[in-house]
Short mmCIF file of C-alpha atoms and ligand atoms in Angstrom, two decimals:
data_model
loop_
_atom_site.label_atom_id
_atom_site.label_comp_id
_atom_site.label_asym_id
_atom_site.label_seq_id
_atom_site.Cartn_x
_atom_site.Cartn_y
_atom_site.Cartn_z
CA MET A 157 -85.10 -52.87 -163.27
CA GLU A 158 -84.12 -55.30 -160.53
CA PHE A 159 -87.57 -54.36 -158.27
CA LYS A 160 -90.85 -54.93 -159.52
CA SER A 161 -91.93 -51.37 -157.61
CA ALA A 162 -90.70 -48.32 -159.17
CA TYR A 163 -90.65 -46.86 -155.86
CA LEU A 164 -88.21 -49.24 -154.49
CA GLN A 165 -85.93 -49.06 -157.59
CA GLY A 166 -86.01 -45.64 -157.24
CA VAL A 167 -84.95 -45.86 -153.59
CA TYR A 168 -82.24 -48.44 -154.57
CA ASP A 169 -81.07 -46.30 -156.98
CA THR A 170 -80.26 -43.42 -154.54
CA VAL A 171 -78.68 -45.53 -152.24
CA CYS A 172 -76.40 -46.81 -154.89
CA LYS A 173 -75.63 -43.44 -156.45
CA ARG A 174 -75.02 -42.08 -152.53
CA ASN A 175 -72.95 -44.81 -151.16
CA SER A 176 -70.88 -46.22 -154.32
CA GLY A 177 -67.82 -48.51 -153.58
CA GLU A 178 -69.81 -49.76 -150.60
CA PRO A 179 -70.29 -53.31 -151.47
CA GLU A 180 -71.51 -54.74 -148.07
CA PHE A 181 -73.87 -51.99 -147.57
CA LEU A 182 -75.52 -52.15 -151.01
CA GLN A 183 -75.85 -55.83 -150.46
CA ALA A 184 -77.88 -55.47 -146.84
CA VAL A 185 -80.15 -52.72 -148.34
CA LYS A 186 -80.98 -54.72 -151.52
CA GLU A 187 -82.02 -57.82 -149.54
CA VAL A 188 -84.33 -55.56 -147.18
CA LEU A 189 -85.44 -53.51 -150.20
CA GLU A 190 -86.62 -56.92 -152.12
CA SER A 191 -88.60 -58.12 -148.92
CA PHE A 192 -90.29 -54.88 -148.76
CA GLU A 193 -92.43 -55.51 -152.62
CA PRO A 194 -95.30 -57.08 -150.70
CA VAL A 195 -95.31 -53.65 -148.07
CA VAL A 196 -95.15 -51.08 -150.51
CA ALA A 197 -98.24 -52.84 -152.50
CA GLN A 198 -100.27 -53.36 -149.15
CA LYS A 199 -99.01 -50.07 -147.36
CA PRO A 200 -98.81 -46.68 -149.69
CA GLU A 201 -98.92 -44.51 -146.55
CA LEU A 202 -95.61 -45.67 -145.57
CA VAL A 203 -94.70 -44.61 -149.08
CA GLU A 204 -96.27 -41.56 -148.72
CA ALA A 205 -94.43 -40.75 -145.49
CA GLY A 206 -91.06 -41.46 -146.97
CA ILE A 207 -90.13 -44.08 -144.57
CA ILE A 208 -88.43 -46.26 -146.39
CA ASP A 209 -86.36 -43.00 -148.10
CA ARG A 210 -85.33 -42.45 -144.68
CA ILE A 211 -84.47 -45.44 -142.99
CA VAL A 212 -82.07 -46.28 -145.82
CA GLU A 213 -80.09 -43.18 -144.51
CA PRO A 214 -77.91 -42.97 -141.18
CA GLU A 215 -78.96 -40.33 -138.84
CA ARG A 216 -75.24 -40.07 -138.07
CA PHE A 217 -72.03 -41.36 -139.22
CA VAL A 218 -69.02 -40.33 -137.10
CA GLN A 219 -65.20 -40.87 -138.21
CA PHE A 220 -62.38 -40.15 -136.19
CA ARG A 221 -58.51 -40.96 -135.65
CA VAL A 222 -57.51 -42.89 -133.26
CA SER A 223 -53.76 -42.55 -132.43
CA TRP A 224 -51.78 -44.62 -130.05
CA VAL A 225 -48.37 -45.69 -128.88
CA ASP A 226 -47.35 -49.49 -129.65
CA ASP A 227 -44.75 -51.09 -127.49
CA ALA A 228 -42.06 -49.91 -129.17
CA GLY A 229 -42.80 -46.67 -128.37
CA LYS A 230 -43.73 -45.91 -131.94
CA VAL A 231 -46.75 -43.65 -132.67
CA GLN A 232 -49.78 -45.93 -134.56
CA VAL A 233 -52.72 -44.43 -136.21
CA ASN A 234 -56.21 -46.07 -136.72
CA ARG A 235 -59.49 -45.06 -138.36
CA GLY A 236 -62.55 -45.36 -135.86
CA TYR A 237 -66.28 -45.41 -136.64
CA ARG A 238 -69.68 -45.07 -135.26
CA VAL A 239 -72.98 -45.35 -137.36
CA GLN A 240 -75.95 -43.88 -135.32
CA PHE A 241 -78.35 -45.24 -138.02
CA ASN A 242 -82.12 -45.12 -136.66
CA SER A 243 -83.27 -44.30 -133.09
CA ALA A 244 -87.07 -44.52 -133.44
CA ILE A 245 -87.40 -46.69 -131.34
CA GLY A 246 -84.81 -46.41 -128.66
CA PRO A 247 -81.23 -45.38 -128.18
CA TYR A 248 -79.02 -46.43 -130.83
CA LYS A 249 -77.77 -49.67 -129.81
CA GLY A 250 -74.82 -51.90 -131.48
CA GLY A 251 -71.47 -53.56 -131.33
CA LEU A 252 -67.98 -52.29 -131.83
CA ARG A 253 -65.84 -54.59 -134.37
CA LEU A 254 -61.86 -54.61 -134.51
CA HIS A 255 -60.85 -56.16 -137.22
CA PRO A 256 -58.20 -54.75 -140.32
CA SER A 257 -61.19 -55.08 -142.70
CA VAL A 258 -63.41 -52.51 -140.80
CA ASN A 259 -64.33 -49.41 -143.47
CA ALA A 260 -67.22 -47.40 -143.86
CA SER A 261 -69.37 -49.92 -145.81
CA ILE A 262 -68.86 -52.88 -143.60
CA ILE A 263 -69.61 -50.67 -140.07
CA LYS A 264 -72.93 -49.44 -142.36
CA PHE A 265 -74.14 -52.70 -143.50
CA LEU A 266 -74.02 -53.90 -139.89
CA GLY A 267 -75.51 -50.85 -138.58
CA PHE A 268 -78.66 -51.15 -140.90
CA GLU A 269 -79.19 -54.85 -140.04
CA GLN A 270 -79.00 -53.98 -136.24
CA CYS A 271 -82.02 -51.66 -136.41
CA PHE A 272 -84.10 -54.12 -137.80
CA LYS A 273 -82.44 -56.99 -135.40
CA ASN A 274 -83.11 -54.74 -132.46
CA SER A 275 -86.68 -53.98 -133.17
CA LEU A 276 -87.48 -57.92 -133.78
CA THR A 277 -86.33 -58.43 -130.09
CA GLY A 278 -89.62 -56.05 -128.92
CA LEU A 279 -87.10 -54.32 -126.48
CA PRO A 280 -86.68 -50.72 -127.04
CA MET A 281 -83.22 -50.10 -128.63
CA GLY A 282 -82.52 -48.57 -132.24
CA GLY A 283 -79.61 -49.62 -134.36
CA GLY A 284 -76.29 -48.30 -134.55
CA LYS A 285 -72.40 -50.37 -135.04
CA GLY A 286 -68.91 -48.90 -134.74
CA GLY A 287 -65.43 -50.24 -134.74
CA SER A 288 -62.04 -49.58 -136.24
CA ASP A 289 -59.63 -51.03 -138.69
CA PHE A 290 -57.15 -51.90 -135.48
CA ASP A 291 -56.06 -55.21 -135.94
CA PRO A 292 -56.18 -56.70 -132.38
CA LYS A 293 -53.97 -59.94 -133.64
CA GLY A 294 -50.59 -60.30 -131.96
CA LYS A 295 -50.90 -57.06 -130.12
CA SER A 296 -49.79 -56.77 -126.48
CA ASN A 297 -52.31 -56.68 -123.92
CA GLY A 298 -50.93 -53.04 -122.77
CA GLU A 299 -51.15 -52.09 -126.62
CA ILE A 300 -54.81 -53.32 -126.80
CA MET A 301 -55.28 -51.44 -123.53
CA ARG A 302 -54.12 -48.24 -124.90
CA PHE A 303 -55.95 -48.59 -128.48
CA CYS A 304 -59.22 -49.15 -126.39
CA GLN A 305 -58.67 -45.74 -124.37
CA SER A 306 -57.84 -43.48 -127.05
CA PHE A 307 -60.65 -45.06 -129.22
CA MET A 308 -63.06 -44.31 -126.19
CA THR A 309 -61.32 -40.69 -125.41
CA GLU A 310 -63.35 -39.89 -128.70
CA LEU A 311 -66.14 -42.10 -128.45
CA CYS A 312 -67.35 -41.07 -125.48
CA ARG A 313 -68.69 -37.58 -126.61
CA HIS A 314 -71.01 -39.53 -129.20
CA ILE A 315 -72.52 -42.02 -126.56
CA GLY A 316 -74.70 -42.33 -123.54
CA PRO A 317 -76.81 -44.87 -121.62
CA ASP A 318 -79.88 -43.09 -123.15
CA THR A 319 -78.07 -41.96 -126.05
CA ASP A 320 -76.29 -45.15 -127.90
CA VAL A 321 -75.06 -47.96 -126.08
CA PRO A 322 -72.46 -49.89 -127.75
CA ALA A 323 -71.23 -53.53 -126.97
CA GLY A 324 -68.71 -56.13 -128.34
CA ASP A 325 -68.55 -57.85 -132.06
CA ILE A 326 -65.55 -59.48 -133.88
CA GLY A 327 -62.36 -58.39 -131.71
CA VAL A 328 -64.19 -57.18 -128.97
CA GLY A 329 -64.73 -59.27 -126.09
CA GLY A 330 -64.71 -58.73 -122.11
CA ARG A 331 -61.38 -57.32 -122.10
CA GLU A 332 -62.23 -54.76 -124.46
CA ILE A 333 -65.37 -53.89 -122.98
CA GLY A 334 -63.41 -53.81 -119.70
CA PHE A 335 -60.74 -51.11 -121.07
CA MET A 336 -63.33 -48.91 -122.78
CA TYR A 337 -65.61 -48.67 -119.75
CA GLY A 338 -62.97 -47.77 -117.46
CA GLN A 339 -61.88 -44.85 -119.87
CA TYR A 340 -65.52 -43.64 -120.22
CA LYS A 341 -66.13 -43.93 -116.18
CA ARG A 342 -62.89 -41.88 -115.59
CA LEU A 343 -63.63 -39.26 -118.60
CA ARG A 344 -67.25 -38.61 -117.25
CA ASN A 345 -66.99 -39.89 -113.75
CA GLU A 346 -70.12 -41.64 -113.94
CA HIS A 347 -71.08 -45.14 -113.60
CA THR A 348 -73.66 -46.00 -116.12
CA GLY A 349 -75.13 -48.52 -118.53
CA VAL A 350 -73.12 -46.80 -121.40
CA LEU A 351 -71.54 -50.13 -122.57
CA THR A 352 -73.11 -53.77 -122.47
CA GLY A 353 -71.24 -56.94 -122.37
CA LYS A 354 -69.30 -55.40 -119.02
CA GLY A 355 -67.76 -58.08 -116.29
CA LEU A 356 -70.20 -59.47 -113.79
CA SER A 357 -68.04 -57.02 -111.12
CA TYR A 358 -69.08 -53.54 -112.71
CA GLY A 359 -72.65 -54.20 -114.01
CA GLY A 360 -72.44 -57.24 -116.38
CA SER A 361 -75.21 -59.25 -117.06
CA LEU A 362 -75.16 -63.18 -116.25
CA ALA A 363 -75.63 -65.18 -119.64
CA ARG A 364 -74.59 -62.05 -121.95
CA LYS A 365 -71.35 -63.89 -122.72
CA GLU A 366 -73.36 -66.98 -123.90
CA ALA A 367 -76.35 -65.03 -125.14
CA THR A 368 -76.05 -65.12 -128.92
CA GLY A 369 -74.61 -68.79 -129.21
CA TYR A 370 -77.63 -69.67 -126.84
CA GLY A 371 -80.62 -67.73 -128.59
CA LEU A 372 -79.44 -68.79 -132.02
CA LEU A 373 -79.76 -72.27 -130.79
CA TYR A 374 -83.19 -71.35 -129.20
CA PHE A 375 -84.16 -69.88 -132.40
CA THR A 376 -83.07 -73.13 -134.73
CA ASP A 377 -84.69 -75.29 -132.41
CA GLU A 378 -88.03 -73.49 -132.68
CA MET A 379 -87.64 -73.34 -136.52
CA ILE A 380 -86.79 -77.10 -137.00
CA ARG A 381 -89.69 -78.02 -134.56
CA CYS A 382 -92.28 -75.86 -136.25
CA MET A 383 -91.32 -76.28 -139.74
CA LYS A 384 -90.24 -79.52 -139.84
CA ASN A 385 -91.42 -81.56 -136.82
CA GLU A 386 -87.73 -82.17 -136.16
CA SER A 387 -85.58 -81.95 -133.07
CA LEU A 388 -81.58 -81.37 -132.73
CA LYS A 389 -81.38 -84.61 -130.98
CA GLY A 390 -78.70 -86.75 -132.85
CA LYS A 391 -78.14 -84.06 -135.66
CA THR A 392 -74.86 -83.48 -136.90
CA VAL A 393 -73.96 -79.64 -136.55
CA VAL A 394 -71.27 -77.90 -138.47
CA ILE A 395 -70.10 -74.11 -136.99
CA SER A 396 -67.87 -71.71 -138.79
CA GLY A 397 -65.85 -69.59 -136.53
CA SER A 398 -64.61 -70.27 -133.12
CA GLY A 399 -64.95 -66.97 -131.25
CA ASN A 400 -67.65 -65.39 -128.68
CA VAL A 401 -70.57 -66.80 -131.15
CA ALA A 402 -69.63 -70.16 -132.29
CA ILE A 403 -68.20 -71.39 -128.69
CA TYR A 404 -71.71 -71.08 -127.18
CA ALA A 405 -73.67 -72.49 -130.01
CA ASN A 406 -71.39 -75.33 -129.78
CA GLU A 407 -72.29 -75.51 -126.29
CA LYS A 408 -75.87 -74.91 -126.62
CA ALA A 409 -76.25 -77.49 -129.66
CA THR A 410 -74.59 -80.20 -127.81
CA GLU A 411 -76.68 -79.56 -124.67
CA LEU A 412 -79.68 -79.85 -126.87
CA GLY A 413 -78.51 -83.50 -128.19
CA GLY A 414 -76.68 -82.53 -131.22
CA LYS A 415 -72.70 -83.35 -132.55
CA VAL A 416 -70.84 -80.28 -133.64
CA VAL A 417 -68.15 -81.92 -135.61
CA ALA A 418 -66.14 -79.20 -137.07
CA MET A 419 -65.11 -75.40 -136.40
CA SER A 420 -62.64 -73.05 -138.09
CA ASP A 421 -60.84 -69.78 -137.57
CA SER A 422 -59.38 -67.47 -140.11
CA ASN A 423 -57.01 -69.65 -141.36
CA GLY A 424 -58.72 -73.14 -141.53
CA TYR A 425 -60.94 -75.68 -139.63
CA ILE A 426 -61.21 -78.73 -137.40
CA TYR A 427 -62.72 -81.78 -138.04
CA ASP A 428 -63.52 -84.02 -135.20
CA PRO A 429 -66.14 -86.79 -136.10
CA LYS A 430 -66.07 -88.01 -132.20
CA GLY A 431 -67.47 -84.42 -131.73
CA ILE A 432 -65.54 -81.22 -130.73
CA ASP A 433 -63.94 -81.12 -127.41
CA LEU A 434 -65.34 -77.53 -126.59
CA ALA A 435 -63.13 -77.62 -123.37
CA VAL A 436 -60.17 -77.49 -125.42
CA VAL A 437 -61.60 -75.11 -127.96
CA LYS A 438 -62.39 -72.68 -124.71
CA GLN A 439 -58.79 -73.01 -123.28
CA LEU A 440 -57.14 -72.31 -126.73
CA LYS A 441 -59.34 -69.57 -127.73
CA GLU A 442 -60.81 -67.85 -124.58
CA VAL A 443 -57.61 -68.17 -122.39
CA GLU A 444 -54.31 -68.69 -124.63
CA ARG A 445 -55.64 -67.02 -128.02
CA ALA A 446 -54.11 -69.39 -129.90
CA ARG A 447 -55.02 -70.85 -133.27
CA ILE A 448 -57.54 -73.35 -134.10
CA LYS A 449 -54.93 -75.47 -135.78
CA GLU A 450 -53.58 -76.36 -132.28
CA TYR A 451 -56.47 -78.48 -131.32
CA VAL A 452 -55.25 -81.30 -133.30
CA ASN A 453 -51.99 -81.32 -131.13
CA ARG A 454 -54.07 -82.20 -128.14
CA VAL A 455 -57.10 -84.25 -129.32
CA SER A 456 -56.33 -87.50 -131.17
CA GLY A 457 -58.39 -88.31 -134.41
CA ALA A 458 -59.33 -84.86 -135.17
CA GLU A 459 -58.01 -83.29 -138.18
CA TYR A 460 -56.94 -79.73 -139.24
CA HIS A 461 -57.48 -78.39 -143.10
CA ASP A 462 -55.84 -74.88 -144.06
CA GLY A 463 -58.66 -72.50 -146.02
CA CYS A 464 -61.83 -71.96 -144.06
CA ARG A 465 -64.40 -72.36 -146.81
CA GLY A 466 -63.65 -76.06 -147.04
CA ILE A 467 -65.89 -76.47 -143.54
CA TRP A 468 -68.79 -76.38 -145.58
CA THR A 469 -67.62 -79.52 -147.25
CA ILE A 470 -68.56 -81.65 -144.29
CA PRO A 471 -71.81 -83.41 -144.66
CA CYS A 472 -73.93 -82.21 -142.03
CA ASP A 473 -77.96 -81.71 -140.96
CA ILE A 474 -77.16 -78.10 -139.51
CA ALA A 475 -75.09 -75.59 -140.76
CA LEU A 476 -74.52 -72.64 -138.50
CA PRO A 477 -72.11 -70.04 -140.17
CA CYS A 478 -70.70 -67.85 -137.12
CA ALA A 479 -67.74 -66.57 -138.29
CA THR A 480 -67.82 -63.35 -140.55
CA GLN A 481 -70.05 -61.88 -143.65
CA ASN A 482 -69.94 -63.82 -147.07
CA GLU A 483 -68.18 -66.47 -145.75
CA LEU A 484 -70.23 -69.06 -147.42
CA ASP A 485 -71.12 -68.48 -151.05
CA ALA A 486 -73.33 -70.33 -153.81
CA ASP A 487 -70.74 -73.18 -154.31
CA SER A 488 -70.60 -73.85 -150.35
CA ALA A 489 -74.17 -73.78 -150.58
CA ALA A 490 -74.66 -76.39 -153.55
CA VAL A 491 -72.38 -78.94 -151.51
CA LEU A 492 -74.04 -78.33 -148.25
CA ILE A 493 -77.25 -78.59 -150.07
CA LYS A 494 -75.88 -82.19 -152.23
CA ASN A 495 -75.08 -83.51 -148.56
CA GLY A 496 -78.42 -83.25 -147.57
CA VAL A 497 -78.47 -79.94 -144.82
CA MET A 498 -81.69 -79.43 -143.41
CA ALA A 499 -81.10 -76.09 -141.69
CA VAL A 500 -79.15 -73.14 -142.37
CA ALA A 501 -79.02 -70.49 -139.31
CA GLU A 502 -77.14 -67.57 -139.19
CA GLY A 503 -74.82 -66.64 -136.35
CA ALA A 504 -73.07 -64.24 -138.05
CA ASN A 505 -74.54 -61.31 -139.84
CA MET A 506 -74.66 -61.83 -142.97
CA PRO A 507 -72.92 -64.72 -143.52
CA SER A 508 -74.51 -65.94 -146.28
CA THR A 509 -74.12 -64.55 -150.31
CA PRO A 510 -77.50 -63.51 -151.41
CA GLU A 511 -76.82 -66.56 -154.17
CA ALA A 512 -75.96 -68.57 -151.36
CA VAL A 513 -79.78 -67.82 -149.49
CA ALA A 514 -81.32 -68.29 -152.99
CA ALA A 515 -80.08 -71.73 -153.69
CA PHE A 516 -80.92 -72.51 -149.83
CA GLN A 517 -84.68 -71.57 -150.28
CA LYS A 518 -85.05 -72.75 -153.51
CA ALA A 519 -84.06 -76.53 -152.12
CA GLY A 520 -86.39 -76.36 -149.56
CA VAL A 521 -83.46 -75.90 -146.57
CA LEU A 522 -85.00 -74.05 -143.65
CA PHE A 523 -82.91 -70.90 -143.29
CA GLY A 524 -83.08 -68.46 -140.35
CA PRO A 525 -81.33 -65.05 -141.49
CA ALA A 526 -78.88 -63.34 -139.04
CA LYS A 527 -81.35 -60.40 -137.69
CA ALA A 528 -83.63 -62.97 -136.24
CA ALA A 529 -81.40 -65.79 -135.49
CA ASN A 530 -78.68 -64.13 -133.85
CA ALA A 531 -80.70 -61.21 -131.92
CA GLY A 532 -79.85 -63.15 -128.67
CA GLY A 533 -76.85 -61.31 -128.29
CA VAL A 534 -78.36 -57.97 -128.56
CA ALA A 535 -81.61 -58.74 -126.95
CA THR A 536 -79.64 -59.80 -123.74
CA SER A 537 -77.50 -56.20 -124.19
CA GLY A 538 -81.21 -54.89 -123.94
CA LEU A 539 -81.55 -56.76 -120.49
CA GLU A 540 -78.36 -55.85 -119.60
CA MET A 541 -79.31 -52.05 -119.81
CA CYS A 542 -82.43 -53.01 -117.85
CA GLN A 543 -80.85 -54.40 -114.83
CA ASN A 544 -78.29 -51.56 -115.12
CA SER A 545 -81.56 -48.91 -115.00
CA MET A 546 -82.78 -50.88 -111.90
CA ARG A 547 -79.33 -51.17 -110.18
CA TYR A 548 -80.51 -54.82 -109.95
CA SER A 549 -79.19 -58.25 -111.57
CA TRP A 550 -81.10 -61.23 -112.45
CA THR A 551 -79.94 -64.96 -111.76
CA PHE A 552 -78.28 -66.47 -114.87
CA GLU A 553 -81.62 -68.84 -115.14
CA GLU A 554 -83.58 -65.71 -115.37
CA VAL A 555 -81.86 -64.01 -117.90
CA ASP A 556 -81.54 -67.18 -119.84
CA ALA A 557 -85.24 -67.82 -119.79
CA LYS A 558 -86.15 -64.45 -120.69
CA LEU A 559 -83.64 -64.89 -123.52
CA LYS A 560 -85.29 -68.22 -124.88
CA ASP A 561 -88.54 -66.43 -124.85
CA ILE A 562 -87.71 -63.43 -126.75
CA MET A 563 -86.29 -66.31 -129.41
CA ILE A 564 -88.64 -68.22 -129.66
CA ASN A 565 -91.09 -64.97 -130.29
CA ILE A 566 -88.57 -63.72 -132.89
CA PHE A 567 -89.29 -66.89 -134.72
CA HIS A 568 -92.76 -66.80 -134.83
CA ASN A 569 -93.24 -62.96 -135.79
CA ALA A 570 -90.94 -63.83 -138.62
CA PHE A 571 -92.78 -66.55 -139.38
CA ASN A 572 -96.15 -64.78 -139.48
CA ALA A 573 -95.04 -61.91 -141.04
CA SER A 574 -93.92 -64.12 -144.05
CA LYS A 575 -97.23 -65.59 -143.78
CA GLU A 576 -99.45 -62.38 -143.80
CA PHE A 577 -97.18 -60.80 -146.81
CA GLY A 578 -97.73 -64.22 -148.97
CA SER A 579 -94.56 -66.16 -148.76
CA GLU A 580 -95.17 -68.50 -145.72
CA GLY A 581 -91.96 -69.62 -144.65
CA ASN A 582 -89.52 -67.15 -146.21
CA LEU A 583 -87.87 -65.91 -142.79
CA VAL A 584 -85.60 -63.57 -144.39
CA MET A 585 -89.01 -61.59 -146.07
CA GLY A 586 -90.72 -62.42 -142.35
CA ALA A 587 -88.00 -60.75 -140.38
CA ASN A 588 -87.41 -57.78 -142.40
CA ILE A 589 -90.79 -56.75 -142.42
CA ALA A 590 -91.63 -57.61 -138.93
CA GLY A 591 -88.52 -55.87 -138.07
CA PHE A 592 -89.78 -52.74 -140.10
CA MET A 593 -93.23 -52.61 -139.00
CA LYS A 594 -92.56 -51.27 -135.85
CA ILE A 595 -90.05 -48.96 -136.57
CA ALA A 596 -92.24 -47.43 -139.42
CA ASP A 597 -94.83 -47.04 -136.86
CA ALA A 598 -92.80 -45.02 -134.54
CA MET A 599 -91.43 -42.75 -137.44
CA LEU A 600 -94.87 -42.11 -138.79
CA ALA A 601 -96.22 -40.92 -135.44
CA TYR A 602 -93.05 -38.26 -135.43
CA GLY A 603 -93.88 -36.90 -138.62
CA VAL A 604 -91.08 -35.45 -140.77
CA CYS A 605 -88.79 -34.65 -137.93
CA TYR A 606 -85.89 -35.88 -138.91
P1 NDP B 296 -64.89 -63.43 -132.14
O1 NDP B 296 -63.97 -61.88 -132.27
O2 NDP B 296 -65.44 -63.59 -130.98
O3 NDP B 296 -65.05 -64.56 -133.27
C1 NDP B 296 -64.86 -63.95 -134.63
C2 NDP B 296 -64.59 -65.48 -135.21
O4 NDP B 296 -64.70 -65.49 -136.89
C3 NDP B 296 -63.07 -66.08 -135.15
O5 NDP B 296 -62.94 -67.58 -135.01
C4 NDP B 296 -62.59 -65.56 -136.34
O6 NDP B 296 -61.46 -66.08 -136.52
C5 NDP B 296 -63.62 -65.83 -137.28
N1 NDP B 296 -63.28 -64.64 -138.08
C6 NDP B 296 -63.47 -63.33 -138.19
N2 NDP B 296 -63.24 -62.70 -139.04
C7 NDP B 296 -62.92 -63.57 -140.05
C8 NDP B 296 -62.57 -63.45 -141.72
N3 NDP B 296 -62.41 -62.32 -142.49
N4 NDP B 296 -62.51 -64.73 -142.44
C9 NDP B 296 -62.72 -65.84 -141.37
N5 NDP B 296 -63.08 -65.86 -139.99
C10 NDP B 296 -62.95 -64.82 -139.60
O7 NDP B 296 -66.20 -62.53 -132.94
P2 NDP B 296 -67.92 -62.76 -132.55
O8 NDP B 296 -67.99 -64.25 -132.35
O9 NDP B 296 -68.66 -61.95 -131.64
O10 NDP B 296 -68.53 -62.53 -133.81
C11 NDP B 296 -68.73 -63.53 -134.91
C12 NDP B 296 -69.95 -63.17 -135.95
O11 NDP B 296 -70.92 -63.22 -135.11
C13 NDP B 296 -69.75 -61.91 -136.41
O12 NDP B 296 -70.46 -61.73 -137.74
C14 NDP B 296 -70.56 -60.80 -135.49
O13 NDP B 296 -71.08 -59.48 -136.04
C15 NDP B 296 -71.76 -61.70 -135.42
N6 NDP B 296 -72.52 -61.34 -133.92
C16 NDP B 296 -71.74 -61.41 -132.90
C17 NDP B 296 -72.47 -61.22 -131.69
C18 NDP B 296 -71.94 -61.09 -130.50
O14 NDP B 296 -72.77 -60.95 -129.38
N7 NDP B 296 -70.57 -60.88 -130.29
C19 NDP B 296 -74.09 -61.07 -131.62
C20 NDP B 296 -74.55 -61.21 -133.04
C21 NDP B 296 -73.44 -61.39 -134.08
P3 NDP B 296 -59.75 -65.50 -136.38
O15 NDP B 296 -59.40 -65.35 -134.66
O16 NDP B 296 -58.98 -66.50 -137.02
O17 NDP B 296 -60.03 -63.96 -136.89
O1 2IT B 297 -74.24 -57.99 -134.02
C1 2IT B 297 -74.50 -57.67 -132.86
O2 2IT B 297 -75.99 -57.86 -132.53
C2 2IT B 297 -73.55 -57.21 -131.40
N1 2IT B 297 -72.74 -57.61 -132.26
C3 2IT B 297 -74.33 -57.36 -130.68
C4 2IT B 297 -74.98 -56.06 -130.26
C5 2IT B 297 -75.13 -55.54 -128.65
O3 2IT B 297 -75.29 -54.30 -128.64
O4 2IT B 297 -75.12 -56.34 -128.06
#
């Protein structure tokens, strides 16, 4: 028995049987079900109504062929996905990931987590996720465009501004959203808020690009202030990744007085004891789409090391994994703890393995789980939807202030739920339960209709 509750064990056994061979999805479900032990003990009406049996099964899962023609005139075939996981509290909402590792397991784990995250924002958004095993690395602009257009040609029949609203994730930024939005508009002859992360000239929101990274730091700042009476001032920070989330996490961490000394990509990491020069990273990653290794040719005194896991051996006060799932394992957690890390907050989705999370919690390291800590991106997507519905736009300062408010609320809601359910300070449990309660409430109201 992995669970104390026989009911939860039964739910998990069924999920394992139905989704065998999908380790990331099972990992995400197991963590959430573990958090629900006190919920099933205190709220039998949720068990009675089968709410937990239902939330672990996606409402809809679409898989499709994406054919496109490369620059050499050769036909290429990729696999596209969209999981529409739960729409109890709003239209499905969640990003699109383009990476060769994408498969059903990855999309389902991301879609499952998105339900709780979106609920935590307090905005009316259900959970979804999509993507493809298309590899954007080394592709020309024209190839990216043709892929995105072909992908949207199928996806457009499943989405809509009140049905399902995709956005970016790994491999999908402003350029890709532009190609996809243009194709949707052409196919449907509609200008609606069907995607978020759009360019500012066609309905995007100010501060969406910065939102996940900034939000991560607003959350981290509140967590260390409330739980350790500390601030970011003078703290050494290590951030994995060098994409959208990592770059703006660096920007806000620096603004709040921290010193970011390391960043990475899938090949290796850079260490700059003076503090990373973010303008150089932005130029390399946002403009040139180059490798992080190139940083050491432009900044003296910096080091480059092959392999991404070594980044966790650098002593730091605050570690922010912002690259990908399971990038921080038990061995890396042990080194971080030995080096005196004070707080870990997840910018990426599920970057810490379950063993790493357990090690941080056991050692008393503050731990901000992804569903809470990186919710600023989708929260600002929700604000973009709101502005699109009003056909109006807020200033950067207005959006940023709302984002900060949302992140501070998320921390307190997760913290309060952890206290209410008997594990004060366990933000994994708190975030899972707080996110779940609103969804459960809506599903109870609907009866057993789906
Ligand atoms: P980007 O594509 O902008 O950047 C991804 C970064 O992570 C790159 O540095 C990339 O390196 C690295 N990376 C990706 N895959 C791997 C891998 N398998 N091993 C090691 N490094 C890897 O994506 P984002 O910054 O948008 O996303 C980063 C994480 O944050 C993801 O987990 C995503 O789900 C999550 N997230 C994103 C949000 C958003 O708004 N964009 C919101 C909330 C969470 P390389 O260039 O070498 O591939
Ligand atoms: O994981 C995430 O929350 C995202 N990739 C952002 C989703 C969104 O709809 O903005």
